[in-house]
Short mmCIF file of C-alpha atoms in Angstrom, two decimals:
data_model
loop_
_atom_site.label_atom_id
_atom_site.label_comp_id
_atom_site.label_asym_id
_atom_site.label_seq_id
_atom_site.Cartn_x
_atom_site.Cartn_y
_atom_site.Cartn_z
CA MET A 1283 123.86 108.14 25.92
CA PRO A 1284 124.78 109.33 29.12
CA GLU A 1285 128.11 107.06 29.52
CA SER A 1286 129.57 104.83 26.93
CA ARG A 1287 128.01 100.99 27.24
CA THR A 1288 129.97 98.13 26.26
CA VAL A 1289 129.03 95.48 24.10
CA ALA A 1290 130.96 92.27 22.95
CA LEU A 1291 129.90 90.16 19.80
CA VAL A 1292 129.96 86.52 20.01
CA THR A 1293 130.13 85.42 16.19
CA LEU A 1294 129.28 81.91 15.69
CA GLY A 1295 128.73 80.27 12.30
CA CYS A 1296 130.26 80.99 8.53
CA ALA A 1297 132.02 83.71 6.80
CA ARG A 1298 128.43 85.62 6.35
CA ASN A 1299 127.74 85.72 9.55
CA GLU A 1300 131.24 87.76 10.30
CA VAL A 1301 130.45 90.16 8.03
CA ASP A 1302 127.01 90.46 9.37
CA SER A 1303 128.54 90.74 12.90
CA GLU A 1304 131.36 94.14 12.07
CA GLU A 1305 128.07 95.68 10.65
CA LEU A 1306 126.62 95.76 13.57
CA ALA A 1307 129.65 96.43 15.54
CA GLY A 1308 129.80 99.41 12.73
CA ARG A 1309 126.63 100.82 13.86
CA LEU A 1310 127.29 100.38 17.41
CA GLU A 1311 130.22 102.04 17.64
CA ALA A 1312 129.25 105.19 15.59
CA ASP A 1313 126.08 105.06 18.22
CA GLY A 1314 128.79 105.67 21.24
CA TRP A 1315 128.97 102.07 21.95
CA LYS A 1316 132.67 100.19 22.93
CA LEU A 1317 133.56 97.17 21.33
CA VAL A 1318 135.33 95.21 23.83
CA GLU A 1319 135.99 91.03 23.02
CA ASP A 1320 135.42 89.34 26.33
CA ALA A 1321 131.84 89.15 26.82
CA GLU A 1322 132.70 89.15 30.59
CA GLU A 1323 133.52 92.74 30.51
CA ALA A 1324 130.74 93.83 28.09
CA ASP A 1325 127.49 95.13 29.55
CA VAL A 1326 125.44 93.20 26.84
CA ALA A 1327 126.61 90.11 24.83
CA VAL A 1328 125.27 90.01 21.41
CA VAL A 1329 125.31 86.13 20.22
CA ASN A 1330 125.07 86.08 16.17
CA THR A 1331 123.65 83.06 15.70
CA CYS A 1332 124.00 79.96 13.20
CA GLY A 1333 120.40 78.37 12.33
CA PHE A 1334 121.47 75.90 8.99
CA VAL A 1335 122.13 72.75 10.87
CA GLU A 1336 120.94 70.70 13.66
CA ALA A 1337 125.16 70.94 15.51
CA ALA A 1338 125.05 74.40 14.44
CA LYS A 1339 122.09 75.29 16.17
CA LYS A 1340 122.54 73.71 19.29
CA ASP A 1341 126.34 75.57 19.55
CA SER A 1342 124.19 78.50 19.18
CA VAL A 1343 122.03 77.56 22.23
CA ASP A 1344 125.45 76.49 23.73
CA ALA A 1345 126.53 80.21 23.85
CA LEU A 1346 123.72 82.09 24.68
CA LEU A 1347 123.60 80.01 27.94
CA GLU A 1348 127.19 80.54 28.34
CA ALA A 1349 126.51 84.33 28.09
CA ASN A 1350 124.01 83.85 30.05
CA ASP A 1351 126.32 82.87 33.24
CA LEU A 1352 127.84 85.86 33.15
CA LYS A 1353 125.54 87.92 34.27
CA SER A 1354 125.90 85.74 38.08
CA HIS A 1355 129.65 86.94 38.12
CA GLY A 1356 130.70 89.02 36.00
CA ARG A 1357 129.88 92.95 34.17
CA THR A 1358 127.39 91.57 31.41
CA GLN A 1359 123.29 92.71 32.34
CA ALA A 1360 122.49 91.26 29.21
CA VAL A 1361 122.48 88.38 26.56
CA VAL A 1362 121.12 89.17 22.93
CA ALA A 1363 120.53 86.27 20.39
CA VAL A 1364 120.94 88.03 16.63
CA GLY A 1365 121.37 85.65 13.67
CA CYS A 1366 120.13 82.88 11.05
CA MET A 1367 118.83 81.05 14.26
CA ALA A 1368 117.18 84.05 15.95
CA GLU A 1369 115.67 85.21 12.39
CA ARG A 1370 114.31 81.43 11.66
CA TYR A 1371 112.79 80.89 14.82
CA GLY A 1372 111.97 84.06 16.60
CA LYS A 1373 109.37 83.97 19.34
CA GLU A 1374 109.81 80.13 19.66
CA LEU A 1375 113.30 80.30 20.39
CA ALA A 1376 112.70 83.03 22.74
CA GLU A 1377 110.39 81.09 24.88
CA ALA A 1378 112.04 77.98 24.72
CA LEU A 1379 115.45 80.14 26.30
CA PRO A 1380 114.46 82.35 28.55
CA GLU A 1381 117.51 82.83 30.02
CA ALA A 1382 118.02 85.45 26.38
CA ASP A 1383 117.37 88.98 27.26
CA GLY A 1384 116.51 89.44 23.59
CA VAL A 1385 115.80 87.65 20.54
CA LEU A 1386 115.84 90.46 17.37
CA GLY A 1387 115.39 89.58 13.71
CA PHE A 1388 117.24 90.94 11.03
CA ASP A 1389 114.68 93.64 10.70
CA ASP A 1390 116.43 95.17 13.93
CA TYR A 1391 119.33 95.31 12.43
CA ALA A 1392 119.35 99.14 11.75
CA ASP A 1393 117.94 99.97 14.71
CA ILE A 1394 120.17 98.11 16.66
CA SER A 1395 121.19 100.48 19.62
CA ASP A 1396 118.01 101.50 20.19
CA ARG A 1397 117.22 97.90 20.52
CA LEU A 1398 119.82 97.23 23.11
CA ARG A 1399 119.48 100.50 25.07
CA THR A 1400 115.60 99.38 25.45
CA ILE A 1401 117.33 95.78 26.69
CA LEU A 1402 119.44 97.62 29.18
CA GLY A 1403 117.54 99.54 30.65
CA GLY A 1404 114.81 96.86 31.41
CA GLY A 1405 112.51 97.29 28.60
CA ILE A 1406 111.20 94.75 26.58
CA HIS A 1407 111.86 94.14 22.98
CA ALA A 1408 109.50 91.67 21.95
CA ALA A 1409 110.32 88.87 19.82
CA HIS A 1410 109.73 89.17 16.23
CA THR A 1411 107.54 86.94 14.60
CA PRO A 1412 109.29 84.79 11.78
CA ARG A 1413 108.19 84.88 7.90
CA ASP A 1414 109.74 83.75 4.46
CA ARG A 1415 111.54 86.78 3.37
CA ARG A 1416 111.51 84.85 -0.25
CA LYS A 1417 108.30 86.90 -0.26
CA LEU A 1418 109.62 90.69 0.48
CA LEU A 1419 111.17 90.75 -3.28
CA PRO A 1420 110.15 90.83 -6.42
CA ILE A 1421 109.76 87.03 -8.17
CA SER A 1422 112.23 88.82 -11.01
CA PRO A 1423 115.62 89.55 -10.34
CA ALA A 1424 115.40 92.20 -12.95
CA GLU A 1425 112.84 94.17 -10.08
CA ARG A 1426 114.57 93.54 -6.69
CA GLN A 1427 117.39 96.19 -6.80
CA GLU A 1428 115.08 98.80 -6.44
CA ALA A 1429 112.37 97.01 -3.74
CA GLY A 1430 115.86 96.01 -2.06
CA ALA A 1431 116.52 99.52 -0.66
CA ALA A 1432 113.02 98.69 1.76
CA VAL A 1433 114.18 95.42 3.03
CA ALA A 1434 116.64 94.49 5.67
CA LEU A 1435 119.79 93.35 3.90
CA PRO A 1436 122.24 92.24 6.62
CA GLY A 1437 126.04 92.79 5.50
CA HIS A 1438 124.36 95.48 2.85
CA ALA A 1439 125.23 98.93 4.57
CA PRO A 1440 125.92 101.31 2.01
CA THR A 1441 129.69 102.64 1.65
CA ASP A 1442 129.96 106.75 0.98
CA LEU A 1443 128.00 107.30 4.23
CA PRO A 1444 127.05 110.40 5.21
CA ASP A 1445 128.76 112.31 8.39
CA GLY A 1446 127.79 111.65 11.54
CA LEU A 1447 127.42 108.00 11.19
CA ALA A 1448 130.73 106.96 8.47
CA PRO A 1449 133.83 105.69 11.02
CA ALA A 1450 136.38 108.12 10.57
CA SER A 1451 138.66 105.93 8.43
CA GLY A 1452 137.47 107.76 5.40
CA PRO A 1453 135.05 108.17 3.00
CA ARG A 1454 135.15 104.70 1.63
CA ALA A 1455 133.93 103.66 4.76
CA PRO A 1456 131.55 101.20 5.30
CA LEU A 1457 128.88 100.91 8.09
CA ARG A 1458 131.36 98.02 9.38
CA ARG A 1459 133.66 97.77 11.92
CA ARG A 1460 136.81 94.97 12.25
CA LEU A 1461 136.63 93.03 14.96
CA ASP A 1462 139.95 91.52 14.49
CA GLY A 1463 143.36 92.40 12.61
CA ALA A 1464 143.58 89.23 10.63
CA PRO A 1465 145.28 90.22 7.35
CA VAL A 1466 142.23 88.10 5.53
CA ALA A 1467 138.45 89.57 5.37
CA SER A 1468 134.94 88.63 3.83
CA VAL A 1469 133.50 90.71 1.16
CA LYS A 1470 129.66 90.04 0.90
CA LEU A 1471 128.76 90.08 -2.80
CA ALA A 1472 125.42 89.48 -2.30
CA SER A 1473 122.41 87.67 -0.08
CA GLY A 1474 119.54 84.95 -0.74
CA CYS A 1475 119.23 82.42 -2.61
CA ASP A 1476 117.02 81.15 -5.93
CA ARG A 1477 117.94 77.74 -5.80
CA ARG A 1478 115.31 75.28 -3.98
CA CYS A 1479 117.28 72.47 -2.62
CA SER A 1480 115.23 70.06 -0.83
CA PHE A 1481 117.69 69.78 2.28
CA CYS A 1482 118.07 73.70 2.82
CA ALA A 1483 116.36 75.64 4.60
CA ILE A 1484 118.56 78.48 3.92
CA PRO A 1485 116.26 80.46 1.18
CA SER A 1486 113.60 80.44 3.51
CA PHE A 1487 114.92 82.92 6.51
CA ARG A 1488 117.75 84.35 4.17
CA GLY A 1489 115.42 85.36 1.09
CA SER A 1490 115.72 85.94 -2.43
CA PHE A 1491 118.81 86.17 -4.00
CA ILE A 1492 119.87 89.80 -4.47
CA SER A 1493 123.17 91.46 -5.58
CA ARG A 1494 125.57 93.93 -4.09
CA ARG A 1495 126.08 97.21 -5.92
CA PRO A 1496 129.56 96.62 -7.68
CA SER A 1497 130.91 100.10 -6.13
CA ASP A 1498 129.81 99.08 -3.07
CA VAL A 1499 132.20 95.74 -2.96
CA LEU A 1500 135.11 98.06 -5.06
CA ASN A 1501 135.11 100.59 -2.03
CA GLU A 1502 134.93 98.08 0.98
CA THR A 1503 137.35 96.20 -0.62
CA ARG A 1504 139.75 99.52 -0.93
CA TRP A 1505 138.74 100.77 2.92
CA LEU A 1506 139.71 96.74 4.22
CA ALA A 1507 143.43 97.54 1.83
CA GLU A 1508 143.77 100.20 3.94
CA GLY A 1509 143.31 98.66 7.25
CA GLY A 1510 146.31 96.22 6.09
CA VAL A 1511 143.94 94.01 4.57
CA ARG A 1512 145.37 91.55 2.09
CA GLU A 1513 143.87 88.98 1.30
CA ILE A 1514 139.57 89.46 0.64
CA MET A 1515 136.98 86.08 -0.28
CA LEU A 1516 133.87 86.99 -1.65
CA VAL A 1517 131.56 85.06 0.17
CA SER A 1518 127.59 85.07 -0.76
CA GLU A 1519 124.95 81.92 -0.64
CA ASN A 1520 125.90 81.24 -4.26
CA ASN A 1521 127.93 83.80 -6.12
CA THR A 1522 127.89 82.59 -9.35
CA SER A 1523 124.14 84.21 -9.37
CA TYR A 1524 126.32 87.81 -8.80
CA GLY A 1525 124.46 90.42 -11.29
CA LYS A 1526 121.60 88.77 -12.40
CA ASP A 1527 119.32 91.08 -10.95
CA LEU A 1528 121.79 93.70 -12.05
CA GLY A 1529 121.21 92.92 -15.71
CA ASP A 1530 124.82 91.24 -16.26
CA ILE A 1531 125.17 87.14 -15.14
CA ARG A 1532 128.97 87.84 -16.40
CA LEU A 1533 129.50 90.69 -14.10
CA LEU A 1534 131.28 88.57 -11.66
CA GLU A 1535 133.89 88.16 -14.27
CA SER A 1536 134.43 92.04 -14.91
CA LEU A 1537 134.53 92.89 -11.16
CA LEU A 1538 137.27 90.42 -10.71
CA PRO A 1539 140.34 92.27 -11.94
CA GLU A 1540 138.94 95.49 -10.50
CA LEU A 1541 139.42 94.02 -7.21
CA ALA A 1542 142.53 92.03 -7.71
CA GLU A 1543 143.91 95.75 -8.45
CA VAL A 1544 143.19 97.62 -5.65
CA ASP A 1545 146.30 98.83 -4.04
CA GLY A 1546 147.40 96.83 -1.69
CA ILE A 1547 144.78 93.28 -2.37
CA GLU A 1548 147.05 90.44 -3.18
CA ARG A 1549 144.80 87.55 -3.13
CA VAL A 1550 141.29 87.70 -4.38
CA ARG A 1551 139.19 84.40 -3.31
CA VAL A 1552 135.77 83.68 -4.60
CA SER A 1553 133.69 81.39 -2.21
CA TYR A 1554 130.18 79.51 -2.88
CA LEU A 1555 130.15 78.11 -6.32
CA GLN A 1556 127.33 76.07 -7.92
CA PRO A 1557 128.46 73.50 -10.13
CA ALA A 1558 125.20 73.80 -13.00
CA GLU A 1559 125.77 77.43 -13.10
CA MET A 1560 129.78 77.63 -14.00
CA ARG A 1561 130.48 79.93 -17.31
CA PRO A 1562 133.19 79.16 -19.25
CA GLY A 1563 134.39 82.76 -18.99
CA LEU A 1564 134.24 82.61 -15.02
CA ILE A 1565 136.80 79.55 -15.03
CA ASP A 1566 138.97 81.62 -17.87
CA VAL A 1567 138.98 84.40 -14.95
CA LEU A 1568 139.36 81.96 -11.83
CA THR A 1569 142.49 80.81 -13.93
CA SER A 1570 143.97 83.58 -15.36
CA THR A 1571 143.53 86.77 -13.49
CA PRO A 1572 146.94 87.75 -11.71
CA LYS A 1573 146.57 88.12 -7.98
CA VAL A 1574 142.74 86.03 -7.93
CA ALA A 1575 143.53 82.85 -6.74
CA PRO A 1576 142.51 79.74 -8.87
CA TYR A 1577 140.48 78.36 -5.73
CA PHE A 1578 137.17 76.65 -6.33
CA ASP A 1579 134.85 75.79 -3.53
CA LEU A 1580 131.96 74.33 -5.37
CA SER A 1581 128.66 72.95 -3.96
CA PHE A 1582 128.75 69.22 -5.12
CA GLN A 1583 126.86 67.91 -2.08
CA HIS A 1584 126.75 64.25 -3.96
CA SER A 1585 127.21 63.01 -7.43
CA ALA A 1586 124.74 59.65 -7.89
CA PRO A 1587 122.22 61.49 -10.24
CA GLY A 1588 119.31 59.92 -8.49
CA VAL A 1589 119.80 61.51 -4.88
CA LEU A 1590 120.65 64.76 -6.83
CA ARG A 1591 117.82 64.81 -8.69
CA ALA A 1592 115.77 64.22 -5.02
CA MET A 1593 117.85 67.28 -3.38
CA ARG A 1594 116.33 69.14 -6.20
CA ARG A 1595 120.22 70.39 -8.37
CA PHE A 1596 122.23 68.80 -11.38
CA GLY A 1597 124.86 66.76 -12.10
CA ASP A 1598 126.70 63.36 -11.96
CA THR A 1599 129.73 61.80 -11.46
CA ASP A 1600 131.14 62.02 -15.40
CA ARG A 1601 130.32 65.50 -15.99
CA PHE A 1602 131.45 66.85 -12.43
CA LEU A 1603 134.38 65.40 -13.33
CA GLU A 1604 134.76 66.69 -16.30
CA LEU A 1605 134.70 70.03 -14.99
CA LEU A 1606 137.50 69.26 -12.87
CA ASP A 1607 139.71 68.48 -15.64
CA THR A 1608 138.60 71.56 -17.68
CA ILE A 1609 139.40 73.71 -14.73
CA ARG A 1610 142.48 71.55 -14.02
CA SER A 1611 143.66 72.10 -18.13
CA LYS A 1612 143.62 75.87 -17.07
CA ALA A 1613 145.16 75.83 -13.97
CA PRO A 1614 146.78 72.37 -12.89
CA GLU A 1615 147.45 73.47 -9.29
CA ALA A 1616 143.64 75.09 -8.86
CA GLY A 1617 142.51 74.10 -4.93
CA VAL A 1618 138.83 72.54 -5.28
CA ARG A 1619 137.11 71.85 -1.64
CA SER A 1620 133.86 70.37 -1.89
CA ASN A 1621 130.92 69.39 0.86
CA PHE A 1622 129.25 66.39 0.86
CA ILE A 1623 125.42 64.58 2.70
CA VAL A 1624 125.51 60.99 2.64
CA GLY A 1625 122.68 58.85 4.01
CA PHE A 1626 120.41 60.88 1.95
CA PRO A 1627 116.74 59.53 2.01
CA GLY A 1628 116.42 57.08 -0.69
CA GLU A 1629 120.38 56.61 -0.86
CA SER A 1630 120.80 53.29 -2.33
CA ALA A 1631 123.78 51.10 -1.30
CA ASP A 1632 124.99 51.85 -5.44
CA ASP A 1633 124.50 55.36 -4.52
CA LEU A 1634 126.98 55.97 -2.20
CA ALA A 1635 129.40 53.91 -4.35
CA GLU A 1636 128.81 56.10 -6.74
CA LEU A 1637 129.90 59.24 -4.37
CA GLU A 1638 133.32 56.95 -3.71
CA ARG A 1639 133.85 57.08 -7.06
CA PHE A 1640 133.73 60.44 -7.96
CA LEU A 1641 135.69 61.49 -4.32
CA ASP A 1642 138.03 58.67 -5.69
CA HIS A 1643 138.59 60.28 -8.88
CA ALA A 1644 138.37 64.26 -8.10
CA ARG A 1645 141.52 64.53 -6.09
CA LEU A 1646 139.65 67.68 -4.42
CA ASP A 1647 141.79 69.53 -1.50
CA ALA A 1648 139.33 69.62 1.08
CA ILE A 1649 136.21 67.69 1.70
CA GLY A 1650 133.81 68.11 4.31
CA VAL A 1651 131.28 65.40 4.77
CA PHE A 1652 127.65 65.75 6.64
CA GLY A 1653 125.06 62.55 8.01
CA TYR A 1654 121.20 63.83 6.57
CA SER A 1655 118.77 65.53 9.37
CA ASP A 1656 115.72 66.34 9.09
CA GLU A 1657 115.35 70.17 8.80
CA GLU A 1658 111.92 71.42 9.47
CA GLY A 1659 110.45 73.55 6.41
CA THR A 1660 111.94 71.60 3.86
CA GLU A 1661 111.01 69.63 1.01
CA ALA A 1662 113.10 65.96 2.13
CA ALA A 1663 111.98 66.52 5.27
CA THR A 1664 108.52 65.67 4.04
CA TYR A 1665 110.30 62.13 2.14
CA ASP A 1666 109.00 58.59 2.85
CA ASP A 1667 112.02 56.71 2.54
CA LYS A 1668 114.52 58.18 5.48
CA LEU A 1669 117.42 56.18 6.33
CA ASP A 1670 118.13 54.47 9.82
CA ALA A 1671 120.07 56.86 12.16
CA ASP A 1672 122.41 54.19 13.14
CA VAL A 1673 122.60 53.29 8.82
CA VAL A 1674 123.32 56.88 8.13
CA ALA A 1675 125.89 57.03 10.83
CA GLU A 1676 127.81 54.35 9.56
CA ARG A 1677 128.19 55.79 6.51
CA LEU A 1678 129.27 59.73 7.64
CA ASP A 1679 131.85 57.28 9.46
CA ARG A 1680 132.91 55.14 6.53
CA VAL A 1681 132.94 58.46 4.18
CA SER A 1682 134.55 60.85 6.44
CA ARG A 1683 137.50 58.35 6.53
CA LEU A 1684 137.93 57.67 3.09
CA ALA A 1685 137.78 61.99 2.66
CA GLU A 1686 140.11 62.05 5.07
CA GLU A 1687 142.51 59.99 3.74
CA LEU A 1688 142.31 61.09 -0.27
CA VAL A 1689 142.78 65.00 1.19
CA SER A 1690 146.32 63.65 2.70
CA GLN A 1691 146.99 62.21 -0.76
CA ARG A 1692 146.16 65.16 -2.46
CA ALA A 1693 148.28 67.55 0.24
CA GLU A 1694 150.94 65.31 -1.07
CA GLU A 1695 150.39 65.54 -4.37
CA ARG A 1696 151.98 68.84 -3.76
CA VAL A 1697 155.27 68.18 -2.29
CA GLY A 1698 157.89 69.62 -4.51
CA GLU A 1699 155.27 72.46 -5.35
CA THR A 1700 155.86 76.55 -4.90
CA VAL A 1701 153.37 78.37 -3.63
CA ARG A 1702 152.21 81.79 -2.58
CA VAL A 1703 152.27 82.16 1.22
CA LEU A 1704 150.03 84.70 2.95
CA VAL A 1705 151.43 84.74 6.38
CA GLU A 1706 148.92 84.58 9.24
CA SER A 1707 150.72 84.47 12.30
CA VAL A 1708 154.40 84.22 13.37
CA ASP A 1709 154.14 83.10 17.19
CA GLU A 1710 158.16 81.85 18.38
CA GLU A 1711 157.02 78.74 20.33
CA GLU A 1712 154.38 77.37 17.62
CA GLY A 1713 156.00 78.56 14.69
CA VAL A 1714 155.08 80.91 11.62
CA TYR A 1715 151.47 79.60 9.87
CA GLY A 1716 149.95 80.90 6.50
CA ARG A 1717 147.78 79.81 3.56
CA ALA A 1718 148.47 79.05 0.11
CA ALA A 1719 145.84 80.37 -2.72
CA HIS A 1720 144.15 76.53 -2.43
CA GLN A 1721 143.51 76.93 1.24
CA ALA A 1722 140.49 79.24 2.02
CA PRO A 1723 140.84 80.51 5.67
CA GLU A 1724 138.99 77.93 8.56
CA THR A 1725 138.01 75.16 6.22
CA ASP A 1726 140.94 74.33 3.94
CA GLY A 1727 143.76 73.55 6.21
CA GLN A 1728 147.45 76.08 6.22
CA VAL A 1729 151.10 76.38 5.81
CA LEU A 1730 153.64 75.86 8.18
CA LEU A 1731 156.77 77.80 7.13
CA THR A 1732 160.54 76.03 7.94
CA SER A 1733 161.95 79.52 8.71
CA GLY A 1734 160.69 82.59 10.06
CA GLU A 1735 162.79 84.89 9.72
CA GLY A 1736 162.15 88.63 8.61
CA LEU A 1737 158.14 87.20 8.27
CA ARG A 1738 155.35 88.92 9.90
CA ALA A 1739 151.28 88.17 9.61
CA GLY A 1740 150.12 90.10 6.28
CA ARG A 1741 153.56 89.49 3.99
CA MET A 1742 153.02 87.43 0.98
CA VAL A 1743 156.04 84.85 0.42
CA ASP A 1744 157.06 81.92 -1.84
CA ALA A 1745 157.53 78.57 -0.56
CA LYS A 1746 158.52 75.67 -1.54
CA VAL A 1747 156.40 72.79 -0.04
CA VAL A 1748 158.29 70.04 1.21
CA GLY A 1749 156.08 67.85 3.27
CA THR A 1750 152.73 67.12 4.88
CA GLU A 1751 150.83 66.70 8.42
CA GLY A 1752 147.34 65.14 6.65
CA VAL A 1753 145.51 68.50 4.75
CA ASP A 1754 148.03 70.47 6.20
CA LEU A 1755 151.85 71.63 4.06
CA VAL A 1756 155.04 72.34 5.36
CA ALA A 1757 156.94 74.45 3.45
CA GLU A 1758 160.15 75.86 2.88
CA PRO A 1759 160.26 79.84 2.24
CA LEU A 1760 162.59 80.87 -0.88
CA HIS A 1761 165.64 82.57 -0.85
CA GLY A 1762 164.36 86.12 -1.51
CA SER A 1763 160.87 85.93 -1.67
CA SER A 1764 159.35 88.82 -3.24
CA GLY A 1765 156.05 90.69 -0.77
CA ARG A 1766 154.58 93.08 1.54
CA SER A 1767 155.89 93.22 4.86
CA GLU A 1768 153.40 95.61 6.24
CA GLU A 1769 151.86 94.73 9.68
CA ALA A 1770 148.25 93.14 9.40
CA GLY A 1771 146.72 95.27 11.53
CA ARG A 1772 147.94 99.28 9.98
#
């Protein structure tokens, strides 16, 4: 490239998308691009879209249109869509949104630099044709690792890259470039999903489940720790399936202690757990391993048996409560969060009452509630017994209000507890904020520390909970609390 071109990455959606954006950033930086935060200062704005639910898709379109507006008064010359929405709709998105100068699928990621150069040069790169990515890997998990080498798997970039491609930070560096200096970072454990939930389209555009090698996960964690990261969050569509394609379904149980021993790492968090796949051994490791957060992000979705069967899922209120009792018998302070869908086709008033019974007894720390809407290409979209939109809206409002009340009550139960807080921001006016072990980034609330004396982002501090503000906690740092004082972005 004769002169350094600038690029900004705008990321929407989940933590998995954030990892994918940092892989794209690593590829672009390795090829001479200059990364900037503000899209207005970039030659090209790359919008990493979300294609999961209708609201997220709308946010993605709005972000693309907003970036396109910069072309009339800023430096920006091109706007390119990548990510799940681009992968899922391809040419359809390109035709519906001519403001996007390019719509690139996952298969384009390895050549992202060439694709952007072509688009900036006035050339046209045809939007990809979507396909069912479940068909790209063998049905048998045992055969996927070898076949996976020929399939684009965002976020699976290897470590120990050859000279000339690896970032300058060292031999363990993955093809990844941090886009912020936060003391917490996500690490992709796997991609895809083999479950066939009737409401979910993710497997069709993310593909079948395939694990990353433990050595790659460990090396990436070491690299992140060397850069000042103190907490890693393991992400995938289904972490409880990790290792099944590597010949060991219990691989996560052995990997977690190794990750916790990485120098500089103070907390390891696991997200996206399937209740039906929880194993006693995994519960033991999550509740007893030093530096592994006793945190359970359990995908319940509902608790009425009939609704769960229609969702192609398993369980019921009593079984779910038994699982929570087992977890809390081993770690009373364990954090638990979950998401729920209300207004699913065929959901009766009794089903809704059963869900409310579960929520009343579950003592969850964080609850996400979504109203059902059809997702094209899913089995549920073909169901006949749909509820009226106003009924779905009423149930969404009703359960959301209940959830807000319950998580506030759960926060109040923690008054008097001692929590270990990862400090994330220190501001003279806004105060000092961090997160305890039961709080994942972005989704589960935070802790306001009553004193910031001597604290910096990236430090771990013990604190006593003295109050609450809704789901958030107010805590007083304990005198003499030990913890690392390094800057997060060191």
